PDB file of C-alpha atoms in Angstrom:
ATOM      1  CA  MET Z 108     175.510  -9.513-100.340  1.00 79.00           C
ATOM      2  CA  PRO Z 109     173.924  -8.619 -97.325  1.00 89.00           C
ATOM      3  CA  ARG Z 110     175.658 -10.276 -94.231  1.00 90.00           C
ATOM      4  CA  PHE Z 111     174.055 -11.212 -91.051  1.00 93.00           C
ATOM      5  CA  PHE Z 112     175.692 -13.018 -87.994  1.00 93.00           C
ATOM      6  CA  THR Z 113     174.584 -16.049 -85.860  1.00 91.00           C
ATOM      7  CA  ASN Z 114     176.087 -17.572 -82.868  1.00 88.00           C
ATOM      8  CA  GLU Z 115     174.354 -20.798 -83.704  1.00 90.00           C
ATOM      9  CA  ILE Z 116     173.433 -22.405 -86.705  1.00 92.00           C
ATOM     10  CA  ASP Z 117     171.135 -25.344 -88.046  1.00 93.00           C
ATOM     11  CA  GLU Z 118     172.177 -25.870 -91.741  1.00 92.00           C
ATOM     12  CA  ASN Z 119     168.787 -27.672 -92.430  1.00 92.00           C
ATOM     13  CA  ASN Z 120     166.914 -24.937 -90.725  1.00 93.00           C
ATOM     14  CA  ILE Z 121     168.459 -21.525 -91.036  1.00 95.00           C
ATOM     15  CA  VAL Z 122     166.121 -18.855 -89.815  1.00 95.00           C
ATOM     16  CA  LEU Z 123     166.579 -15.070 -89.373  1.00 94.00           C
ATOM     17  CA  THR Z 124     164.491 -13.383 -86.690  1.00 93.00           C
ATOM     18  CA  GLY Z 125     164.029 -10.003 -84.930  1.00 91.00           C
ATOM     19  CA  SER Z 126     165.885  -6.899 -86.396  1.00 91.00           C
ATOM     20  CA  ASP Z 127     167.730  -8.975 -88.887  1.00 92.00           C
ATOM     21  CA  ALA Z 128     164.388 -10.246 -90.239  1.00 93.00           C
ATOM     22  CA  ASN Z 129     162.863  -6.562 -89.959  1.00 92.00           C
ATOM     23  CA  HIS Z 130     165.839  -5.406 -92.028  1.00 91.00           C
ATOM     24  CA  ILE Z 131     165.798  -7.696 -94.854  1.00 93.00           C
ATOM     25  CA  GLY Z 132     161.975  -7.643 -95.353  1.00 88.00           C
ATOM     26  CA  ARG Z 133     161.279  -3.696 -94.570  1.00 86.00           C
ATOM     27  CA  SER Z 134     164.551  -2.027 -95.041  1.00 89.00           C
ATOM     28  CA  LEU Z 135     166.210  -4.009 -97.984  1.00 91.00           C
ATOM     29  CA  ARG Z 136     162.600  -5.079 -99.441  1.00 92.00           C
ATOM     30  CA  MET Z 137     164.400  -8.489-100.420  1.00 93.00           C
ATOM     31  CA  ARG Z 138     162.297 -10.888-102.047  1.00 94.00           C
ATOM     32  CA  VAL Z 139     162.426 -14.760-102.132  1.00 95.00           C
ATOM     33  CA  GLY Z 140     165.098 -16.062-104.376  1.00 95.00           C
ATOM     34  CA  GLU Z 141     167.723 -13.265-103.455  1.00 95.00           C
ATOM     35  CA  ALA Z 142     170.722 -14.138-101.705  1.00 95.00           C
ATOM     36  CA  VAL Z 143     172.125 -13.399 -98.319  1.00 94.00           C
ATOM     37  CA  THR Z 144     175.074 -14.531 -96.337  1.00 95.00           C
ATOM     38  CA  VAL Z 145     174.882 -15.789 -92.738  1.00 94.00           C
ATOM     39  CA  CYS Z 146     178.002 -15.639 -90.726  1.00 93.00           C
ATOM     40  CA  CYS Z 147     178.607 -18.123 -87.905  1.00 92.00           C
ATOM     41  CA  SER Z 148     182.123 -18.905 -86.146  1.00 89.00           C
ATOM     42  CA  GLY Z 149     184.081 -17.734 -88.979  1.00 90.00           C
ATOM     43  CA  VAL Z 150     182.004 -19.662 -91.708  1.00 94.00           C
ATOM     44  CA  ASP Z 151     179.926 -18.120 -94.272  1.00 94.00           C
ATOM     45  CA  TYR Z 152     176.614 -19.742 -95.253  1.00 95.00           C
ATOM     46  CA  CYS Z 153     175.721 -18.397 -98.620  1.00 96.00           C
ATOM     47  CA  CYS Z 154     171.808 -18.894 -98.653  1.00 95.00           C
ATOM     48  CA  THR Z 155     168.944 -17.783-100.807  1.00 96.00           C
ATOM     49  CA  ILE Z 156     165.556 -16.628 -99.290  1.00 96.00           C
ATOM     50  CA  GLY Z 157     162.946 -19.478 -99.198  1.00 95.00           C
ATOM     51  CA  SER Z 158     159.953 -17.561 -97.609  1.00 94.00           C
ATOM     52  CA  ILE Z 159     159.705 -14.162 -95.603  1.00 93.00           C
ATOM     53  CA  THR Z 160     156.725 -13.862 -92.837  1.00 91.00           C
ATOM     54  CA  ALA Z 161     155.887 -10.896 -90.562  1.00 85.00           C
ATOM     55  CA  ASP Z 162     158.852 -11.639 -88.208  1.00 89.00           C
ATOM     56  CA  SER Z 163     161.164 -14.340 -89.785  1.00 93.00           C
ATOM     57  CA  VAL Z 164     163.261 -14.983 -92.926  1.00 95.00           C
ATOM     58  CA  TYR Z 165     163.685 -18.665 -93.766  1.00 95.00           C
ATOM     59  CA  LEU Z 166     166.688 -19.481 -96.018  1.00 96.00           C
ATOM     60  CA  ASP Z 167     167.847 -22.191 -98.254  1.00 96.00           C
ATOM     61  CA  LEU Z 168     171.589 -23.231 -97.895  1.00 96.00           C
ATOM     62  CA  VAL Z 169     173.353 -23.245-101.329  1.00 96.00           C
ATOM     63  CA  GLU Z 170     177.043 -23.565-100.194  1.00 95.00           C
ATOM     64  CA  LYS Z 171     179.238 -22.950 -97.046  1.00 94.00           C
ATOM     65  CA  HIS Z 172     182.955 -22.075 -96.925  1.00 93.00           C
ATOM     66  CA  ARG Z 173     185.315 -20.448 -94.542  1.00 92.00           C
ATOM     67  CA  CYS Z 174     185.412 -16.897 -94.644  1.00 92.00           C
ATOM     68  CA  ALA Z 175     188.242 -15.407 -96.949  1.00 89.00           C
ATOM     69  CA  ALA Z 176     188.317 -12.327 -95.055  1.00 90.00           C
ATOM     70  CA  GLU Z 177     189.300 -13.725 -91.634  1.00 93.00           C
ATOM     71  CA  PRO Z 178     192.949 -13.991 -91.177  1.00 94.00           C
ATOM     72  CA  ASN Z 179     194.993 -16.649 -89.820  1.00 93.00           C
ATOM     73  CA  VAL Z 180     195.920 -15.241 -86.979  1.00 95.00           C
ATOM     74  CA  GLU Z 181     193.894 -13.884 -83.983  1.00 96.00           C
ATOM     75  CA  VAL Z 182     194.792 -10.360 -82.659  1.00 97.00           C
ATOM     76  CA  THR Z 183     194.134  -8.838 -79.653  1.00 98.00           C
ATOM     77  CA  LEU Z 184     194.360  -4.953 -79.591  1.00 98.00           C
ATOM     78  CA  PHE Z 185     195.328  -3.938 -75.938  1.00 98.00           C
ATOM     79  CA  GLN Z 186     194.295  -0.211 -76.472  1.00 97.00           C
ATOM     80  CA  ALA Z 187     194.675   2.161 -73.636  1.00 96.00           C
ATOM     81  CA  VAL Z 188     191.676   4.277 -73.360  1.00 95.00           C
ATOM     82  CA  PRO Z 189     191.548   7.517 -75.553  1.00 93.00           C
ATOM     83  CA  LYS Z 190     188.823  10.000 -75.866  1.00 89.00           C
ATOM     84  CA  LEU Z 191     185.762   8.257 -76.960  1.00 84.00           C
ATOM     85  CA  ASP Z 192     185.561   9.610 -80.241  1.00 92.00           C
ATOM     86  CA  LYS Z 193     188.868   8.319 -80.891  1.00 95.00           C
ATOM     87  CA  LEU Z 194     188.150   4.958 -79.645  1.00 96.00           C
ATOM     88  CA  GLU Z 195     185.316   4.555 -81.749  1.00 96.00           C
ATOM     89  CA  TYR Z 196     187.448   5.209 -84.599  1.00 97.00           C
ATOM     90  CA  ILE Z 197     190.066   2.777 -83.642  1.00 97.00           C
ATOM     91  CA  ILE Z 198     187.481  -0.137 -83.251  1.00 97.00           C
ATOM     92  CA  GLN Z 199     186.062   0.606 -86.355  1.00 97.00           C
ATOM     93  CA  LYS Z 200     189.173   0.445 -88.319  1.00 97.00           C
ATOM     94  CA  SER Z 201     190.945  -2.114 -86.448  1.00 97.00           C
ATOM     95  CA  VAL Z 202     187.776  -4.292 -87.078  1.00 97.00           C
ATOM     96  CA  GLU Z 203     188.269  -3.658 -90.815  1.00 97.00           C
ATOM     97  CA  LEU Z 204     192.264  -4.676 -90.756  1.00 97.00           C
ATOM     98  CA  GLY Z 205     191.040  -8.151 -89.221  1.00 96.00           C
ATOM     99  CA  VAL Z 206     191.564  -7.637 -85.202  1.00 97.00           C
ATOM    100  CA  SER Z 207     189.700 -10.376 -83.245  1.00 96.00           C
ATOM    101  CA  ARG Z 208     189.454  -8.705 -79.762  1.00 97.00           C
ATOM    102  CA  ILE Z 209     189.674  -5.072 -78.643  1.00 98.00           C
ATOM    103  CA  VAL Z 210     190.464  -4.642 -75.091  1.00 98.00           C
ATOM    104  CA  PRO Z 211     190.317  -1.077 -73.497  1.00 97.00           C
ATOM    105  CA  VAL Z 212     192.837  -0.550 -70.799  1.00 97.00           C
ATOM    106  CA  LEU Z 213     192.904   2.242 -68.367  1.00 95.00           C
ATOM    107  CA  THR Z 214     196.653   3.431 -68.057  1.00 94.00           C
ATOM    108  CA  ARG Z 215     198.367   6.080 -65.955  1.00 93.00           C
ATOM    109  CA  ARG Z 216     198.531   8.733 -68.646  1.00 90.00           C
ATOM    110  CA  CYS Z 217     195.001   8.065 -69.981  1.00 91.00           C
ATOM    111  CA  ILE Z 218     193.405  11.557 -70.371  1.00 90.00           C
ATOM    112  CA  SER Z 219     189.914   9.733 -70.834  1.00 88.00           C
ATOM    113  CA  ARG Z 220     189.134   8.111 -67.477  1.00 91.00           C
ATOM    114  CA  PRO Z 221     185.790   6.662 -67.780  1.00 89.00           C
ATOM    115  CA  ASP Z 222     184.052   5.041 -64.776  1.00 89.00           C
ATOM    116  CA  GLU Z 223     184.277   1.365 -64.783  1.00 88.00           C
ATOM    117  CA  LYS Z 224     180.456   0.702 -64.149  1.00 90.00           C
ATOM    118  CA  ASP Z 225     179.222   3.662 -66.463  1.00 91.00           C
ATOM    119  CA  PHE Z 226     181.578   2.414 -69.289  1.00 92.00           C
ATOM    120  CA  ALA Z 227     180.334  -1.068 -69.029  1.00 92.00           C
ATOM    121  CA  LYS Z 228     176.580   0.383 -69.151  1.00 91.00           C
ATOM    122  CA  LYS Z 229     176.677   2.846 -71.469  1.00 88.00           C
ATOM    123  CA  LYS Z 230     179.463   3.036 -73.709  1.00 94.00           C
ATOM    124  CA  LEU Z 231     180.426  -0.833 -74.268  1.00 96.00           C
ATOM    125  CA  PRO Z 232     177.296  -1.513 -76.199  1.00 95.00           C
ATOM    126  CA  ARG Z 233     177.898   1.350 -78.385  1.00 96.00           C
ATOM    127  CA  LEU Z 234     181.211   0.021 -79.184  1.00 96.00           C
ATOM    128  CA  ASN Z 235     180.385  -3.522 -79.765  1.00 96.00           C
ATOM    129  CA  LYS Z 236     177.655  -2.139 -82.093  1.00 95.00           C
ATOM    130  CA  ILE Z 237     180.200  -0.353 -84.058  1.00 97.00           C
ATOM    131  CA  ALA Z 238     182.497  -3.700 -84.256  1.00 97.00           C
ATOM    132  CA  GLU Z 239     179.505  -5.571 -85.505  1.00 94.00           C
ATOM    133  CA  GLU Z 240     178.669  -2.647 -88.463  1.00 94.00           C
ATOM    134  CA  ALA Z 241     182.437  -2.714 -89.236  1.00 96.00           C
ATOM    135  CA  ALA Z 242     182.387  -6.618 -89.533  1.00 94.00           C
ATOM    136  CA  LYS Z 243     179.501  -6.310 -91.841  1.00 91.00           C
ATOM    137  CA  GLN Z 244     180.860  -3.520 -94.056  1.00 92.00           C
ATOM    138  CA  SER Z 245     184.338  -5.384 -94.440  1.00 93.00           C
ATOM    139  CA  GLY Z 246     182.874  -8.828 -94.957  1.00 92.00           C
ATOM    140  CA  ARG Z 247     184.371 -10.533 -91.759  1.00 92.00           C
ATOM    141  CA  GLY Z 248     183.019 -14.010 -91.002  1.00 92.00           C
ATOM    142  CA  LEU Z 249     182.750 -13.073 -87.136  1.00 92.00           C
ATOM    143  CA  ILE Z 250     182.408 -10.092 -84.932  1.00 94.00           C
ATOM    144  CA  PRO Z 251     185.245  -8.949 -82.882  1.00 96.00           C
ATOM    145  CA  GLU Z 252     184.688  -8.439 -79.213  1.00 96.00           C
ATOM    146  CA  VAL Z 253     185.008  -5.305 -77.570  1.00 97.00           C
ATOM    147  CA  THR Z 254     185.603  -6.409 -73.778  1.00 97.00           C
ATOM    148  CA  PRO Z 255     184.810  -4.600 -70.743  1.00 96.00           C
ATOM    149  CA  MET Z 256     187.525  -1.815 -69.681  1.00 96.00           C
ATOM    150  CA  VAL Z 257     190.505  -3.350 -67.438  1.00 96.00           C
ATOM    151  CA  ASP Z 258     193.537  -2.056 -66.073  1.00 95.00           C
ATOM    152  CA  LEU Z 259     196.931  -2.805 -67.067  1.00 95.00           C
ATOM    153  CA  ARG Z 260     198.027  -5.784 -64.736  1.00 96.00           C
ATOM    154  CA  GLU Z 261     194.809  -7.537 -65.910  1.00 97.00           C
ATOM    155  CA  ALA Z 262     195.549  -6.814 -69.566  1.00 97.00           C
ATOM    156  CA  ILE Z 263     199.213  -8.311 -69.085  1.00 97.00           C
ATOM    157  CA  GLU Z 264     197.696 -11.524 -67.456  1.00 96.00           C
ATOM    158  CA  MET Z 265     195.229 -11.598 -70.736  1.00 97.00           C
ATOM    159  CA  MET Z 266     198.366 -11.182 -72.728  1.00 96.00           C
ATOM    160  CA  LYS Z 267     200.376 -13.978 -71.091  1.00 95.00           C
ATOM    161  CA  GLN Z 268     197.942 -16.302 -72.796  1.00 95.00           C
ATOM    162  CA  LEU Z 269     198.975 -15.342 -76.230  1.00 97.00           C
ATOM    163  CA  ASP Z 270     202.023 -16.819 -78.152  1.00 96.00           C
ATOM    164  CA  ARG Z 271     203.303 -13.357 -79.054  1.00 96.00           C
ATOM    165  CA  THR Z 272     202.841  -9.678 -77.765  1.00 96.00           C
ATOM    166  CA  VAL Z 273     204.220  -6.515 -79.352  1.00 96.00           C
ATOM    167  CA  LEU Z 274     204.158  -3.212 -77.321  1.00 95.00           C
ATOM    168  CA  LEU Z 275     204.490   0.076 -79.023  1.00 93.00           C
ATOM    169  CA  TYR Z 276     206.751   2.380 -77.402  1.00 87.00           C
ATOM    170  CA  GLU Z 277     207.818   6.093 -78.551  1.00 75.00           C
ATOM    171  CA  GLU Z 278     211.057   5.984 -76.888  1.00 71.00           C
ATOM    172  CA  GLU Z 279     214.065   4.405 -78.640  1.00 63.00           C
ATOM    173  CA  GLY Z 280     215.445   0.996 -77.684  1.00 67.00           C
ATOM    174  CA  GLY Z 281     212.972  -1.415 -79.353  1.00 79.00           C
ATOM    175  CA  CYS Z 282     213.390  -3.592 -82.366  1.00 87.00           C
ATOM    176  CA  SER Z 283     212.012  -3.306 -85.753  1.00 87.00           C
ATOM    177  CA  PHE Z 284     208.515  -4.665 -86.448  1.00 89.00           C
ATOM    178  CA  GLY Z 285     210.056  -6.639 -88.959  1.00 87.00           C
ATOM    179  CA  ASP Z 286     212.367  -8.187 -86.444  1.00 91.00           C
ATOM    180  CA  VAL Z 287     209.543  -9.753 -84.420  1.00 92.00           C
ATOM    181  CA  GLU Z 288     209.520 -13.501 -84.864  1.00 92.00           C
ATOM    182  CA  LEU Z 289     206.064 -14.320 -86.079  1.00 92.00           C
ATOM    183  CA  SER Z 290     206.566 -17.708 -87.695  1.00 90.00           C
ATOM    184  CA  GLY Z 291     204.142 -20.454 -86.547  1.00 89.00           C
ATOM    185  CA  VAL Z 292     202.145 -17.672 -84.306  1.00 94.00           C
ATOM    186  CA  ARG Z 293     198.409 -18.064 -84.033  1.00 95.00           C
ATOM    187  CA  THR Z 294     197.761 -15.336 -81.446  1.00 97.00           C
ATOM    188  CA  VAL Z 295     199.137 -12.173 -81.252  1.00 97.00           C
ATOM    189  CA  GLY Z 296     198.660  -9.028 -78.737  1.00 97.00           C
ATOM    190  CA  LEU Z 297     199.107  -5.440 -79.600  1.00 97.00           C
ATOM    191  CA  PHE Z 298     199.529  -2.797 -76.802  1.00 97.00           C
ATOM    192  CA  ILE Z 299     198.953   0.730 -77.928  1.00 96.00           C
ATOM    193  CA  GLY Z 300     199.166   3.668 -75.549  1.00 93.00           C
ATOM    194  CA  SER Z 301     196.660   6.635 -75.387  1.00 93.00           C
ATOM    195  CA  GLU Z 302     197.362  10.269 -76.064  1.00 90.00           C
ATOM    196  CA  GLY Z 303     199.827  10.359 -73.503  1.00 87.00           C
ATOM    197  CA  GLY Z 304     201.556   7.027 -74.126  1.00 88.00           C
ATOM    198  CA  PHE Z 305     202.779   4.549 -71.718  1.00 91.00           C
ATOM    199  CA  ASP Z 306     205.111   5.653 -68.969  1.00 91.00           C
ATOM    200  CA  ARG Z 307     208.538   3.929 -68.475  1.00 91.00           C
ATOM    201  CA  GLU Z 308     207.353   1.703 -65.385  1.00 93.00           C
ATOM    202  CA  GLU Z 309     204.400   0.615 -67.461  1.00 93.00           C
ATOM    203  CA  ALA Z 310     206.423  -0.336 -70.313  1.00 92.00           C
ATOM    204  CA  GLU Z 311     209.310  -2.015 -68.429  1.00 93.00           C
ATOM    205  CA  MET Z 312     206.186  -4.152 -66.889  1.00 95.00           C
ATOM    206  CA  ALA Z 313     204.965  -5.199 -70.040  1.00 94.00           C
ATOM    207  CA  VAL Z 314     208.281  -6.124 -71.589  1.00 93.00           C
ATOM    208  CA  ASN Z 315     209.304  -7.999 -68.194  1.00 95.00           C
ATOM    209  CA  SER Z 316     206.243  -9.897 -68.621  1.00 95.00           C
ATOM    210  CA  GLY Z 317     206.872 -11.124 -72.127  1.00 94.00           C
ATOM    211  CA  ALA Z 318     206.045  -8.322 -74.589  1.00 94.00           C
ATOM    212  CA  LYS Z 319     208.200  -7.432 -77.169  1.00 94.00           C
ATOM    213  CA  GLN Z 320     209.061  -3.635 -77.368  1.00 93.00           C
ATOM    214  CA  VAL Z 321     208.893  -2.040 -81.031  1.00 92.00           C
ATOM    215  CA  TRP Z 322     209.989   1.372 -82.105  1.00 84.00           C
ATOM    216  CA  LEU Z 323     208.297   2.487 -85.401  1.00 82.00           C
ATOM    217  CA  GLY Z 324     210.783   5.358 -85.850  1.00 77.00           C
ATOM    218  CA  LYS Z 325     211.305   9.067 -84.950  1.00 80.00           C
ATOM    219  CA  ARG Z 326     207.780  10.136 -85.759  1.00 82.00           C
ATOM    220  CA  ILE Z 327     205.357  10.164 -83.022  1.00 83.00           C
ATOM    221  CA  LEU Z 328     201.914   8.822 -84.117  1.00 87.00           C
ATOM    222  CA  ARG Z 329     198.812   9.785 -82.755  1.00 91.00           C
ATOM    223  CA  CYS Z 330     196.988   7.333 -80.599  1.00 91.00           C
ATOM    224  CA  GLU Z 331     194.505   6.734 -83.179  1.00 94.00           C
ATOM    225  CA  THR Z 332     196.909   6.204 -85.896  1.00 95.00           C
ATOM    226  CA  ALA Z 333     199.372   3.804 -84.163  1.00 94.00           C
ATOM    227  CA  PRO Z 334     196.868   0.975 -83.896  1.00 95.00           C
ATOM    228  CA  ILE Z 335     195.965   1.211 -87.762  1.00 96.00           C
ATOM    229  CA  THR Z 336     199.782   1.367 -88.762  1.00 94.00           C
ATOM    230  CA  ALA Z 337     200.553  -1.765 -86.163  1.00 94.00           C
ATOM    231  CA  LEU Z 338     197.937  -3.822 -87.460  1.00 96.00           C
ATOM    232  CA  SER Z 339     198.413  -3.115 -91.210  1.00 96.00           C
ATOM    233  CA  ILE Z 340     202.229  -4.009 -90.441  1.00 94.00           C
ATOM    234  CA  LEU Z 341     201.272  -7.062 -88.796  1.00 95.00           C
ATOM    235  CA  MET Z 342     198.708  -8.325 -91.238  1.00 96.00           C
ATOM    236  CA  PHE Z 343     201.140  -7.944 -94.054  1.00 95.00           C
ATOM    237  CA  LEU Z 344     204.172  -9.657 -92.182  1.00 94.00           C
ATOM    238  CA  THR Z 345     201.715 -12.838 -91.548  1.00 94.00           C
ATOM    239  CA  ASN Z 346     200.413 -12.715 -95.510  1.00 93.00           C
ATOM    240  CA  ASN Z 347     197.070 -11.629 -94.568  1.00 92.00           C
ATOM    241  CA  MET Z 348     197.263  -8.609 -96.488  1.00 84.00           C
TER     242      MET Z 348
END
């Protein structure tokens, strides 16, 4: 069933306009009576098409329910900026796995070092479009946000607002992921390095600010593999997979 997202909804007058209406009428060639789902703030509104005009699609509400695909934990991925194609892949797969927010972080060992203004103007809209497409494909009830790029100190300040934060660090000394206390946790942060990982000072800064250092074993994962692995484990441990 086609899925569409909106920030606001009037249950008595559900209307899709703009590109969504064009997609229904011209690309999908849908007809009156066919079913669509409109997602707003994690709630699925199951509807049928009541009428279609040149620029609007009017929907009749059949039922609504919380989106079953949404996890009961909100996960923020603090991803040190890798090369752009890798970041696009990470965003796509992270959204499929249930992430709520992706924060690109510029760290010392980042090989890719985009200009902050250029990133915000040219790259960020594309990254959020990738997140939107992945949300539709995977049946999510909301579109995870890709935020503007921040430095590590800003990311750590954001981290302090969360219930629990995990730092993946390739050197020994951390605990097993299964030993991280997640009972009753509703907001979780994941810090993942870029191709060069985190340096020791950066790792210590995060740990001293409350992050839990986790070691995934002797195999060193690529920066695009690590977030997928960590999110999969986290979703499993919180009964969201």
